[in-house]
mmCIF file of C-alpha atoms in Angstrom:
data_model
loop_
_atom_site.group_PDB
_atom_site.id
_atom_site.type_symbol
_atom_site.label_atom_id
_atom_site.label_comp_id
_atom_site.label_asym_id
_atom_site.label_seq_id
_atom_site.Cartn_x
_atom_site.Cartn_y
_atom_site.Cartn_z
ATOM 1 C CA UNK A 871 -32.543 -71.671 -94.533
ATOM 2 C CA UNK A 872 -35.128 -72.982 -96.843
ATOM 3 C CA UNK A 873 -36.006 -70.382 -100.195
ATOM 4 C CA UNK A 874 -39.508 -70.043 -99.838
ATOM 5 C CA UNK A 875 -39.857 -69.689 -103.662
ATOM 6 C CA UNK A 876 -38.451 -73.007 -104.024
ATOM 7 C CA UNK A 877 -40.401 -75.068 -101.408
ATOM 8 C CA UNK A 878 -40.901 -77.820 -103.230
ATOM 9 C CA UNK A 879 -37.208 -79.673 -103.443
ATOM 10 C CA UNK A 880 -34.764 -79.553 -101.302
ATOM 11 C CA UNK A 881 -31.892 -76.436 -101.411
ATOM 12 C CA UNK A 882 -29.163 -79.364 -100.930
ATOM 13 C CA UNK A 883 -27.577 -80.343 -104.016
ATOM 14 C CA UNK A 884 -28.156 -83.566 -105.539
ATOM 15 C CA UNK A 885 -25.702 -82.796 -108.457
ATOM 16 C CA UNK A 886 -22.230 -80.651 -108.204
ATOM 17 C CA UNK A 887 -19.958 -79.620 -111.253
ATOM 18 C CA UNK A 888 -16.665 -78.238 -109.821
ATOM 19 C CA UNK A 889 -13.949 -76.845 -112.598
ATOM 20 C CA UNK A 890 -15.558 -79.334 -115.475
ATOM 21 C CA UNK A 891 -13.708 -79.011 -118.351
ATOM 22 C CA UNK A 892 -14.033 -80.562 -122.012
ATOM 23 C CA UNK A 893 -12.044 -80.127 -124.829
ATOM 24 C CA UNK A 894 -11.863 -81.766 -128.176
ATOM 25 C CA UNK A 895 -8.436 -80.734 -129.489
ATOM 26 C CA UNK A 896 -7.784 -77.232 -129.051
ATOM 27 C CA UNK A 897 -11.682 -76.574 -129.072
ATOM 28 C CA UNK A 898 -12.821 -76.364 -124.981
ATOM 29 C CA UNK A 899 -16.624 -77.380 -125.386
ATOM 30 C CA UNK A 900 -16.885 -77.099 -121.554
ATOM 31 C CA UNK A 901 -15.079 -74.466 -120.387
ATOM 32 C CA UNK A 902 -14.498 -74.532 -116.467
ATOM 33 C CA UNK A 903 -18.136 -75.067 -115.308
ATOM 34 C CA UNK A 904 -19.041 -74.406 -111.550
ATOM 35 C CA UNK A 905 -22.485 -75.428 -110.958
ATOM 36 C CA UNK A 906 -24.872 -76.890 -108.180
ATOM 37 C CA UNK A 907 -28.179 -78.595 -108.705
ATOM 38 C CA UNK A 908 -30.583 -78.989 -106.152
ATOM 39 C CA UNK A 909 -32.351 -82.180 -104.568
ATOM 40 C CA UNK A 910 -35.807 -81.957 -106.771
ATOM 41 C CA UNK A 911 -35.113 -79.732 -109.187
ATOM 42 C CA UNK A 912 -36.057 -79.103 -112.488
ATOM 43 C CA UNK A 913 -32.892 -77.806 -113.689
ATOM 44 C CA UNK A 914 -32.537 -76.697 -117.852
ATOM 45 C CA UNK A 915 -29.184 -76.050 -119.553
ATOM 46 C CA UNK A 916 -30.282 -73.202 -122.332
ATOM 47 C CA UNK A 917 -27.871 -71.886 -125.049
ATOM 48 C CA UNK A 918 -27.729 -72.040 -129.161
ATOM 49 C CA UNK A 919 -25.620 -74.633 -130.998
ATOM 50 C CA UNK A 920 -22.579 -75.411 -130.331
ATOM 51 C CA UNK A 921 -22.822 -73.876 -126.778
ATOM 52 C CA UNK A 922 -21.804 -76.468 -125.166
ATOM 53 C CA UNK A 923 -25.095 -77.677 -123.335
ATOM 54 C CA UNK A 924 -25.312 -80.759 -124.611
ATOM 55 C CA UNK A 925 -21.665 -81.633 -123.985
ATOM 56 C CA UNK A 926 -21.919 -80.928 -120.156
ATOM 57 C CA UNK A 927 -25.262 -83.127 -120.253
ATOM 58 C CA UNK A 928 -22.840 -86.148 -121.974
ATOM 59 C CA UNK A 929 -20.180 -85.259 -118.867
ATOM 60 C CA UNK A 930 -23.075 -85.766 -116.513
ATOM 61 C CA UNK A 931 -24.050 -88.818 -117.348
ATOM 62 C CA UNK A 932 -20.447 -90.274 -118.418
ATOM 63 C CA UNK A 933 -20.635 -90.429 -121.604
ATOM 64 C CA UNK A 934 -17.535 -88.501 -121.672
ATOM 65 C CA UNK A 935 -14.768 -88.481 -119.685
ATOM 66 C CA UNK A 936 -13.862 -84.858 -118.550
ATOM 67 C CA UNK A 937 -10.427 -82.913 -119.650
ATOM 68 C CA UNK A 938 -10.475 -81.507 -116.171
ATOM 69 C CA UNK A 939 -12.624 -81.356 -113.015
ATOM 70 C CA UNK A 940 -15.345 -83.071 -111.320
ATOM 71 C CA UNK A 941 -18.848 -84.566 -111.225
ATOM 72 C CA UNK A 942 -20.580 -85.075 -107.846
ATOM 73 C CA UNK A 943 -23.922 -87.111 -107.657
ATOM 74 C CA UNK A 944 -25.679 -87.207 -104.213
ATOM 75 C CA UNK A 945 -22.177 -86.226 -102.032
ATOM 76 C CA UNK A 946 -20.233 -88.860 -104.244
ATOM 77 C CA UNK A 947 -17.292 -88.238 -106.591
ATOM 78 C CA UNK A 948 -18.485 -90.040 -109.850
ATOM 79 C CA UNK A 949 -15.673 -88.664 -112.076
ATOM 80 C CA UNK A 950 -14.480 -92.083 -112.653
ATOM 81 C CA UNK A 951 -17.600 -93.889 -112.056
ATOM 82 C CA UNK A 952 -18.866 -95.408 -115.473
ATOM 83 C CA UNK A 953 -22.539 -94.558 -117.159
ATOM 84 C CA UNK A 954 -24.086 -97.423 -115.509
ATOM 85 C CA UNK A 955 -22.763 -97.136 -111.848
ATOM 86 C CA UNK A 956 -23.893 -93.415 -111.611
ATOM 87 C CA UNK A 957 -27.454 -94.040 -110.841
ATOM 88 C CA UNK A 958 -29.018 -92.005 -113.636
ATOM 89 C CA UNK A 959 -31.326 -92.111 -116.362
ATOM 90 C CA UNK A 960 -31.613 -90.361 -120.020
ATOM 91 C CA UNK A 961 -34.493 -89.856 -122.055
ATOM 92 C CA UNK A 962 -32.862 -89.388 -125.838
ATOM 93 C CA UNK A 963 -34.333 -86.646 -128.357
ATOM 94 C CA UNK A 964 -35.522 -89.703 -130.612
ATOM 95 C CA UNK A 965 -36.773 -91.968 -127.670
ATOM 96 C CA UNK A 966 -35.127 -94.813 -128.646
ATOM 97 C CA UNK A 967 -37.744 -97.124 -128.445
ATOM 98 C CA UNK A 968 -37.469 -100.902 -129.537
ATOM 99 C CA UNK A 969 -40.131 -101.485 -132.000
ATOM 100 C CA UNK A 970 -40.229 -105.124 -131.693
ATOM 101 C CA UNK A 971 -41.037 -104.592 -128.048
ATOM 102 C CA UNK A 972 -44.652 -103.840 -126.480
ATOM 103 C CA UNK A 973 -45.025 -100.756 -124.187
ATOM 104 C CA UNK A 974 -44.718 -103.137 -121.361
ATOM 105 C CA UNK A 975 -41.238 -104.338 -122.347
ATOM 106 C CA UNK A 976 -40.118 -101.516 -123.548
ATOM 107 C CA UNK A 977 -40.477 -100.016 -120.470
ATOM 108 C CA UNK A 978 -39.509 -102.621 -118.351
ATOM 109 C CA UNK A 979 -35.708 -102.801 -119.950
ATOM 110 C CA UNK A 980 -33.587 -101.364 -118.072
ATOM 111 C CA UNK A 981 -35.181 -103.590 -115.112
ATOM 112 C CA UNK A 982 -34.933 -107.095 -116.828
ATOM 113 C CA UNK A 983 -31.099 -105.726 -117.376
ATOM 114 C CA UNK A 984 -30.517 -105.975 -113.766
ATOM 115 C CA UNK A 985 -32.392 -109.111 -113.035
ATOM 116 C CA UNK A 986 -35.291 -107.971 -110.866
ATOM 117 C CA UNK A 987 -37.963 -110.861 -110.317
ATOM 118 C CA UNK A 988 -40.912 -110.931 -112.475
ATOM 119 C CA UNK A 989 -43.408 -109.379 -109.927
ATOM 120 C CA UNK A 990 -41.106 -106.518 -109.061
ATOM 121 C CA UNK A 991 -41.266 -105.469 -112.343
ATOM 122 C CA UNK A 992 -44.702 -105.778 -113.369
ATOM 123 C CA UNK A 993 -45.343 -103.515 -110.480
ATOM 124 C CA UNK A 994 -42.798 -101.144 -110.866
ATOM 125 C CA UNK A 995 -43.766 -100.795 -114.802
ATOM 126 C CA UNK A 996 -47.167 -99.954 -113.993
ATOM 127 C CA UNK A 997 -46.552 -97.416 -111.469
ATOM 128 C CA UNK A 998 -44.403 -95.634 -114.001
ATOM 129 C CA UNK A 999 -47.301 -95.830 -116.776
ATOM 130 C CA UNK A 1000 -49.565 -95.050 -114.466
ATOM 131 C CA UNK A 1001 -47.392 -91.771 -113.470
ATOM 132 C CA UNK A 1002 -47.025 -91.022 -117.362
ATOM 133 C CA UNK A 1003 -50.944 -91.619 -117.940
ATOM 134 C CA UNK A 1004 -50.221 -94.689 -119.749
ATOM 135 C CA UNK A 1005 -52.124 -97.608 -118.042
ATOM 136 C CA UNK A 1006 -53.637 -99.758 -120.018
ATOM 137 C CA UNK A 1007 -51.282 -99.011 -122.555
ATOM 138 C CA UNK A 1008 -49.062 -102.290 -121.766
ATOM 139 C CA UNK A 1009 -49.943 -104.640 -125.070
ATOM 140 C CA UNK A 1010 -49.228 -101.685 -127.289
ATOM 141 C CA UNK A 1011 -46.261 -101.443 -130.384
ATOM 142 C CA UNK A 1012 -44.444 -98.202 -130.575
ATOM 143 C CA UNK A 1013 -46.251 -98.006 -134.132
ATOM 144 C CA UNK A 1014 -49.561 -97.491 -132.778
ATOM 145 C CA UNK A 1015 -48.549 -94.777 -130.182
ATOM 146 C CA UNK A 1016 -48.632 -91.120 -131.169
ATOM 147 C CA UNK A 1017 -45.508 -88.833 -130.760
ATOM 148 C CA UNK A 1018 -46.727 -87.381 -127.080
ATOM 149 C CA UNK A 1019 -47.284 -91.505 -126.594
ATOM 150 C CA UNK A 1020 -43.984 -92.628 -127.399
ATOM 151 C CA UNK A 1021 -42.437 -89.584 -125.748
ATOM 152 C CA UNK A 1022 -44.380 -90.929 -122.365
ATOM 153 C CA UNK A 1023 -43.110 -94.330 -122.673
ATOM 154 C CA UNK A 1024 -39.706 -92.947 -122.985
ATOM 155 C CA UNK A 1025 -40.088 -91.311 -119.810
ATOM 156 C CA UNK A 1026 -41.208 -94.296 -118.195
ATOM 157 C CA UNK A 1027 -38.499 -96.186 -118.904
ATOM 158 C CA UNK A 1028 -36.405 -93.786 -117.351
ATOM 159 C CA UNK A 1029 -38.433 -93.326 -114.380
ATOM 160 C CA UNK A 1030 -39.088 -97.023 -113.992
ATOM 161 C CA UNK A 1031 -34.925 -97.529 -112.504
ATOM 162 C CA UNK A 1032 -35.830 -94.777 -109.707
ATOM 163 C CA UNK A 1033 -32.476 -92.924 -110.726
ATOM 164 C CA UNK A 1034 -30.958 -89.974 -108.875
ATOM 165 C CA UNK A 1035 -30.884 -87.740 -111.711
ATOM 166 C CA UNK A 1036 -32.849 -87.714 -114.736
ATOM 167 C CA UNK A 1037 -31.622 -86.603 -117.339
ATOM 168 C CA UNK A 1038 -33.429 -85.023 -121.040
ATOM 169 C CA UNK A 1039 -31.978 -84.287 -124.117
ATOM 170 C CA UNK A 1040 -34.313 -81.827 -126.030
ATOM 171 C CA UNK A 1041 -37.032 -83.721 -124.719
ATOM 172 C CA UNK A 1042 -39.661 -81.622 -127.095
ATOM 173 C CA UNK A 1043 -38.225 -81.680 -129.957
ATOM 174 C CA UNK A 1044 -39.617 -83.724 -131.718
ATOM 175 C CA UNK A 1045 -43.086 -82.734 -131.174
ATOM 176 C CA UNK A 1046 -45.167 -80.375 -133.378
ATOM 177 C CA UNK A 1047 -45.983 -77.280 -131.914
ATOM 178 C CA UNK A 1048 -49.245 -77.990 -130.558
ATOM 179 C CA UNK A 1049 -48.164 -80.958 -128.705
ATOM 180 C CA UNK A 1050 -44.955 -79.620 -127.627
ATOM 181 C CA UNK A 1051 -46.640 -77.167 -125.889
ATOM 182 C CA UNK A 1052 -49.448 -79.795 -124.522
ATOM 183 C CA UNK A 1053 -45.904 -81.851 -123.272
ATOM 184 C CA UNK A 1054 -44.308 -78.485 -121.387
ATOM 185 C CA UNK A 1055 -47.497 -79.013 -118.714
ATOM 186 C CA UNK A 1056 -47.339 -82.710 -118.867
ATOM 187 C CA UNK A 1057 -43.791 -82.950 -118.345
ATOM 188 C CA UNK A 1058 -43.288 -80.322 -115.136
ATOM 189 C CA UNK A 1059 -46.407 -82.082 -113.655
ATOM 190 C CA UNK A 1060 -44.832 -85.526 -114.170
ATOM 191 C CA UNK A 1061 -41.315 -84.521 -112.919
ATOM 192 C CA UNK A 1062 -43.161 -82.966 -109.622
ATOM 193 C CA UNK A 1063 -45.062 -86.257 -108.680
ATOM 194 C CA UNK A 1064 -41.779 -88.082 -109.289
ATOM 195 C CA UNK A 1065 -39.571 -85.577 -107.688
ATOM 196 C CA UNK A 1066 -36.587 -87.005 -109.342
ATOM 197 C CA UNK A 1067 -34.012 -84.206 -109.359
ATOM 198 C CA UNK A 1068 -34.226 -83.847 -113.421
ATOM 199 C CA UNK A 1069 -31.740 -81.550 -116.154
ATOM 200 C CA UNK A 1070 -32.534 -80.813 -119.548
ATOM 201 C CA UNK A 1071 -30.623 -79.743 -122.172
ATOM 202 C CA UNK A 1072 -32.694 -77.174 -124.959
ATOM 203 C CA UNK A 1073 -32.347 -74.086 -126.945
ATOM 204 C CA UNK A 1074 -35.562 -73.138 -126.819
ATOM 205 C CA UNK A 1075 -35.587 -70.389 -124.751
ATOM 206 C CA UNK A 1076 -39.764 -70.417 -123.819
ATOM 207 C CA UNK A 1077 -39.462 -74.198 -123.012
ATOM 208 C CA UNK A 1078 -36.694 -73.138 -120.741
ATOM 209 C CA UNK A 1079 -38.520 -70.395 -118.851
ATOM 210 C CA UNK A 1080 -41.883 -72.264 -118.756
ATOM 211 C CA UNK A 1081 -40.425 -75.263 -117.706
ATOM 212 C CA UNK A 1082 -37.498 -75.131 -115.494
ATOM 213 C CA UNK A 1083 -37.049 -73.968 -111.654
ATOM 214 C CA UNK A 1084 -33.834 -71.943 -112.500
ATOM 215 C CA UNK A 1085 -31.968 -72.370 -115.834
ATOM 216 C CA UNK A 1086 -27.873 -71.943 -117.180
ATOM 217 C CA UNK A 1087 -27.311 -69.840 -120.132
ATOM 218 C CA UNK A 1088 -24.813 -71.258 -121.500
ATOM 219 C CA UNK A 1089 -22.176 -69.706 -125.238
ATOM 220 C CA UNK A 1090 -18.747 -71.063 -125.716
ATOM 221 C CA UNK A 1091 -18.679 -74.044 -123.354
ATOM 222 C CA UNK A 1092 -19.023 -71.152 -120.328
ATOM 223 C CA UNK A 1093 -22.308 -70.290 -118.106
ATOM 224 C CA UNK A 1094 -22.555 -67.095 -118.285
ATOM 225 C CA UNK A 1095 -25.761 -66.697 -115.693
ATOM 226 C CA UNK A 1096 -27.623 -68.981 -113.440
ATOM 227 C CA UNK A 1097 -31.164 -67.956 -111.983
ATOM 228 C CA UNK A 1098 -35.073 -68.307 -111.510
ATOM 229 C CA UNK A 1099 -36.669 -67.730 -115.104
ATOM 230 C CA UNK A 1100 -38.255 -64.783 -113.926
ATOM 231 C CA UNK A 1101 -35.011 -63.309 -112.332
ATOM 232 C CA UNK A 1102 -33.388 -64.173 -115.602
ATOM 233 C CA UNK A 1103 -35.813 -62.694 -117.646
ATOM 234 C CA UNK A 1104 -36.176 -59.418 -116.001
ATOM 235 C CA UNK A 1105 -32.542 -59.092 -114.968
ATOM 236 C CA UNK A 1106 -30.171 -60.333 -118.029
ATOM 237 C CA UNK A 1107 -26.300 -59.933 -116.783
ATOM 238 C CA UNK A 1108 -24.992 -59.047 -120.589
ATOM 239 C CA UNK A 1109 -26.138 -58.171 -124.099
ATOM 240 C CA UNK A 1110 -25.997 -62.370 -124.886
ATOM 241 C CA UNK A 1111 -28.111 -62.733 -122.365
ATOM 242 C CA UNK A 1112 -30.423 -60.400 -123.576
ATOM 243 C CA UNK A 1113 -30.848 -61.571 -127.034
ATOM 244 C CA UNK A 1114 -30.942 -65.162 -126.656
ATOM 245 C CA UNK A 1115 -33.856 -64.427 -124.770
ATOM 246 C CA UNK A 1116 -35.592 -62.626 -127.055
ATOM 247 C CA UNK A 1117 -35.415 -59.213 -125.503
ATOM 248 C CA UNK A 1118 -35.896 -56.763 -128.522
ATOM 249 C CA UNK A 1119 -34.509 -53.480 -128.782
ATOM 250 C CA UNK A 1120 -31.489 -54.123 -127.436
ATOM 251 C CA UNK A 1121 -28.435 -51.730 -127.924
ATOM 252 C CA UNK A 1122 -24.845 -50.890 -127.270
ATOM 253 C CA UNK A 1123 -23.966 -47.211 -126.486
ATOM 254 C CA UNK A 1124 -22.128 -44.912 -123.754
ATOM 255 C CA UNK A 1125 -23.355 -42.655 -121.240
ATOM 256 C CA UNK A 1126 -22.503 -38.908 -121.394
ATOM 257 C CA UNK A 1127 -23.955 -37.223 -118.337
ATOM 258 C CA UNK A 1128 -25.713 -38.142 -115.200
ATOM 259 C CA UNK A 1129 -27.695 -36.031 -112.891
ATOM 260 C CA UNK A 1130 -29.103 -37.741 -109.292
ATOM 261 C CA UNK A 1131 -30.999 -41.049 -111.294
ATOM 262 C CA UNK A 1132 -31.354 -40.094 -114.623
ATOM 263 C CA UNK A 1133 -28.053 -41.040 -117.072
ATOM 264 C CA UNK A 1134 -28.365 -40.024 -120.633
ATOM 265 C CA UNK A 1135 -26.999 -42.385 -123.499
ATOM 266 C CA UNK A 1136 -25.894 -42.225 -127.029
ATOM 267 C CA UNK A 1137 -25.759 -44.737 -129.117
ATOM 268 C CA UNK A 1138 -25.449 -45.807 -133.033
ATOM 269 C CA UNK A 1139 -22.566 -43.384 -133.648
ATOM 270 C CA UNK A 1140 -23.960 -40.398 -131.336
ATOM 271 C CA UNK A 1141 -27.257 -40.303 -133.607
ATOM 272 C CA UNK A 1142 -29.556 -41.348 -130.715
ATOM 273 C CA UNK A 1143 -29.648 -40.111 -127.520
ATOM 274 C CA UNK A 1144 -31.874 -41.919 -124.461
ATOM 275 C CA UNK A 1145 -32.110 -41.071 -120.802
ATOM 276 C CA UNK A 1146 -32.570 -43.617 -118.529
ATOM 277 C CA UNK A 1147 -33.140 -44.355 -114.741
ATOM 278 C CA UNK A 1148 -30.345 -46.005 -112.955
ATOM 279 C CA UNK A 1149 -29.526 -45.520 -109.732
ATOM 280 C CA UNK A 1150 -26.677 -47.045 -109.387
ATOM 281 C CA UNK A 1151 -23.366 -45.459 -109.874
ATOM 282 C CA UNK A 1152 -20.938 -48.055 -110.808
ATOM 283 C CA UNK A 1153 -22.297 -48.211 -114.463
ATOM 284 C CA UNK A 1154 -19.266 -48.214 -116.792
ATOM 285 C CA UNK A 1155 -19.120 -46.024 -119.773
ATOM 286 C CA UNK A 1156 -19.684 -48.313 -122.533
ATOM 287 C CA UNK A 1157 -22.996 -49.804 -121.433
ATOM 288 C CA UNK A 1158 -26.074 -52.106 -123.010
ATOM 289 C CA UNK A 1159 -29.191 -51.134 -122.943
ATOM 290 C CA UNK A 1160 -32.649 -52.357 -123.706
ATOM 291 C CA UNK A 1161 -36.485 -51.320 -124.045
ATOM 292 C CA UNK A 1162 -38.950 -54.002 -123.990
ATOM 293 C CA UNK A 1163 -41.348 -53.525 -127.026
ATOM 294 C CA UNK A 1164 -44.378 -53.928 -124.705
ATOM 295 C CA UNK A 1165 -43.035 -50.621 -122.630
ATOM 296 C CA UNK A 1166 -43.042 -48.338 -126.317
ATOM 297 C CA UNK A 1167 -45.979 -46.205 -126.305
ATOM 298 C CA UNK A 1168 -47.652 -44.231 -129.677
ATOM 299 C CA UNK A 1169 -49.201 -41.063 -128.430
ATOM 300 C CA UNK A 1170 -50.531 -38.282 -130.460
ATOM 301 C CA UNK A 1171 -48.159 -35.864 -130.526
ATOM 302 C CA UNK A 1172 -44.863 -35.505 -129.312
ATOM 303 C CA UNK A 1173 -44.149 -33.471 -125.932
ATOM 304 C CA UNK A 1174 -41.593 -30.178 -125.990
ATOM 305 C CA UNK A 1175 -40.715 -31.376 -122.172
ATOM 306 C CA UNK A 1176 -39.799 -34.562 -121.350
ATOM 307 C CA UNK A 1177 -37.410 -36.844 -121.725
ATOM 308 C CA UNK A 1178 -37.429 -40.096 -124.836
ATOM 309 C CA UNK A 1179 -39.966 -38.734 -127.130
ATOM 310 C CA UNK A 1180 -39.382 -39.768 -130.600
ATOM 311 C CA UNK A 1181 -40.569 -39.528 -133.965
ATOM 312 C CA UNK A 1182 -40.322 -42.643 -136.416
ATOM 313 C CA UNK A 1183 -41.903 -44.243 -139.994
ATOM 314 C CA UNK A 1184 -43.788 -47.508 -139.805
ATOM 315 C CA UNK A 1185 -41.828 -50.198 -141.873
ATOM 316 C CA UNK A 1186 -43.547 -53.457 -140.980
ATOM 317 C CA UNK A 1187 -46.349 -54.319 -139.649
ATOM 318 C CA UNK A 1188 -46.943 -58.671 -138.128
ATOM 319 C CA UNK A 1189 -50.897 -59.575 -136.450
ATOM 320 C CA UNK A 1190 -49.779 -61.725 -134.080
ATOM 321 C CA UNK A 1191 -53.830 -62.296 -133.273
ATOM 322 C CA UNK A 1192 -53.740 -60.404 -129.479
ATOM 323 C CA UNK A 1193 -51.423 -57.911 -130.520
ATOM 324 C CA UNK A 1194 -49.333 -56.763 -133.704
ATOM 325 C CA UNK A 1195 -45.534 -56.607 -134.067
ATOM 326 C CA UNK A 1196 -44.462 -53.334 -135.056
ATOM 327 C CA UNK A 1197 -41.032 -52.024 -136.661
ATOM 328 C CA UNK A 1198 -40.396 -48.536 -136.456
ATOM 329 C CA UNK A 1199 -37.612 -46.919 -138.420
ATOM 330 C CA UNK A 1200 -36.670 -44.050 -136.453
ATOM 331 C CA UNK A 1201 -35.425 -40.158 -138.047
ATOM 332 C CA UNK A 1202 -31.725 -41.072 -137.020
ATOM 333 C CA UNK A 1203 -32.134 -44.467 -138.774
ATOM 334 C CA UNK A 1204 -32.451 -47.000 -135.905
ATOM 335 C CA UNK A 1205 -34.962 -49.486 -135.459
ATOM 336 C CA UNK A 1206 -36.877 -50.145 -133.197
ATOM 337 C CA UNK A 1207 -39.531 -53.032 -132.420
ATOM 338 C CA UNK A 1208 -42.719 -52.461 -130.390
ATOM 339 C CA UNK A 1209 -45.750 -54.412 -129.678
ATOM 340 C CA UNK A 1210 -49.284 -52.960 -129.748
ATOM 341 C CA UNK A 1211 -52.425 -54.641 -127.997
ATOM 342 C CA UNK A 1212 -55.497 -55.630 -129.839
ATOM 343 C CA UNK A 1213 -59.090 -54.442 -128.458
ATOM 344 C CA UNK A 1214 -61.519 -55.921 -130.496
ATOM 345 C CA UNK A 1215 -60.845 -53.680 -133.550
ATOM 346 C CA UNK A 1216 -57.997 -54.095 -136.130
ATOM 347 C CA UNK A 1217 -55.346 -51.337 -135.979
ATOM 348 C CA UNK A 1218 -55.956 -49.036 -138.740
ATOM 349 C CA UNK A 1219 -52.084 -48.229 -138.447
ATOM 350 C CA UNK A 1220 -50.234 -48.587 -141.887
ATOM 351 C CA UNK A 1221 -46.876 -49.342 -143.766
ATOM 352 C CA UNK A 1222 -44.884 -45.635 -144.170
ATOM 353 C CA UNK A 1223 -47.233 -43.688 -142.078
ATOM 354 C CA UNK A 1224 -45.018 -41.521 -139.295
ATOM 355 C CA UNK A 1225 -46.012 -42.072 -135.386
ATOM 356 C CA UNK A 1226 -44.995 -40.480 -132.359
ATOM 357 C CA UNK A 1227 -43.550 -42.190 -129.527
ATOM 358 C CA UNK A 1228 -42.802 -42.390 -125.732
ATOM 359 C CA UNK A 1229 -40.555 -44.029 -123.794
ATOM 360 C CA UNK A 1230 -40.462 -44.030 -120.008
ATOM 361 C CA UNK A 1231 -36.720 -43.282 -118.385
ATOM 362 C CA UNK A 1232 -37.362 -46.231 -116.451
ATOM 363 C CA UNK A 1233 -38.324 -48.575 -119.190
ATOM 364 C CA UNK A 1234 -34.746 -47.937 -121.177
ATOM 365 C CA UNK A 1235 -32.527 -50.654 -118.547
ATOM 366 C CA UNK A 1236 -28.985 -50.702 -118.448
ATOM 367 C CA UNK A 1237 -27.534 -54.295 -118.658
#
């Protein structure tokens, strides 16, 4: 059955990784990778350096030949298919353009390479520049295109073969920050008018999330969870996980007593104790735990009931223009991050001042 929250590709796979295995010496950069990609998808590969992301990306396309297992493009066993008989296209980090070439030629390449006649190319180039918002950019050098420019022409020329698979290798990079994020929309729009099932490699974990229909976390040539961004996001399977994303306030402890929902949890040497909701009763002693700064309230004064109510000293204060970044050193010596939303005024909050705190049972989630 078709997943409704995917209705825009096709839940058949288009690429399959069974057992794929890489290693350089006694190093395994790919480390026995299961994975399916789907018809139409906009697929990322997410983890730091050295992760191994870029590795499986170069075992995709053959540019390595695998210690063990298998690649499968479209229902065909391409293990031992070269680069150029795979049907697939890569966009590099640095674009790779030819300088002495004009947009035109540049993009048109990889179609002079297989000796399509004239016509066919000058209309197959233009619908790709036309798809990239580039027509009437044909007479142009590379040296009078700006970054986002060149970046488009790159993707062109991948697009311009009609491959399988695309494939992108940090395709943002390069960018500054402003155009990067300009790129993100321009990119996911371009890849859904295509519909080219497309990967990309990145550790940039709010590229990944904006960009991609599910994502791979992957550390020490293993992927460790595939999902939706959001399911990702809200459900991280381990600590990793957790703080490659960005979650703050993320912690390692064991739970001590549990009544119906509520578990209570000491951590950093027994000097903290939390209670959280958890229904579920297969949590193991030793857990992880986290508490999204947005869910850390400052109240008045603390409560004599309840459950989570803490007392700290500000240490640091970051504007971050909507709302200000604020680390919280608390009695027993943890800390603890917690954003607070601007309304207009500035916080009159200070360096070494004490707060009060609350934190829901159900905002303190067990990995």
């Amino acid at each position: 059955m078709k997943d409704s929250q995917f209705d825009f590709y096709s839940p058949e796979p288009m690429v399959g990784l069974l057992g794929l295995t890489k290693r350089f010496g006694s190093i395994s950069a790919v480390d026995q990778v299961d994975l399916e990609i789907r018809k139409g998808e906009l697929f990322a590969l997410l983890g730091p350096s050295g992760s191994g992301k870029t590795t499986l990306l170069g075992l995709i396309a053959g540019f390595h030949e695998p210690t063990a297992g298998k690649v499968v493009i479209n229902g065909i066993d391409v293990t031992a298919i070269p680069s150029y008989k795979r049907n697939l296209a890569m966009m590099f980090q640095n674009y790779a353009l030819f300088p002495h070439l004009s947009v035109f030629d540049n993009v048109g390449f990889g179609l002079r390479m297989r000796g399509l006649p004239r016509n066919v190319i000058r209309e197959r180039v233009h619908k790709a520049l036309s798809l990239v918002r580039l027509g009437g950019f044909e007479d142009r050098w590379p040296n009078q295109l700006s970054g986002g420019q060149q970046q488009r022409v790159a993707l062109a020329r991948a697009l311009v073969v009609e491959p399988k698979v695309l494939l992108l290798d940090e395709p943002l990079a390069a960018l500054d920050k402003g155009l990067r994020d300009e790129m993100r929309i321009e990119l996911k729009e371009i890849q859904r008018n295509s519909g080219i099932t497309t990967i990309f490699v990145t550790h940039d974990q709010s590229e990944a999330l904006s960009l991609s229909d599910r994502l791979a976390i992957m550390d020490q040539g293993k992927i460790v969870q595939v999902d939706a961004p959001r399911q990702i996001h809200a459900n991280p399977k381990n600590g990793f996980v957790a703080r490659f994303l960005g979650l703050r306030n993320v912690f390692s402890g064991k739970w001590i007593r549990k009544e119906g929902e509520l578990i209570w949890i000491e951590s950093g040497n027994g000097k903290d104790q939390w209670v959280a909701i958890h229904p579920d009763d297969r949590v193991s002693k030793e857990c992880t735990f986290y508490i999204r700064p947005e869910r850390i309230q400052i109240i008045d004064r603390l409560q004599k009931i309840g459950f989570n109510y803490l007392s700290g000293i500000i240490k640091e204060i970051n504007y971050l223009g909507t709302y200000s970044e604020i680390r919280i050193q608390l009695l027993s010596g943890t800390q603890l991050i917690l954003f607070e939303m601007m309304f207009g005024e500035p916080s009159s909050r200070s360096v070494d001042s004490k707060v009060n705190l609350y934190i829901d049972p159900k905002d303190v989630v067990i990995i």
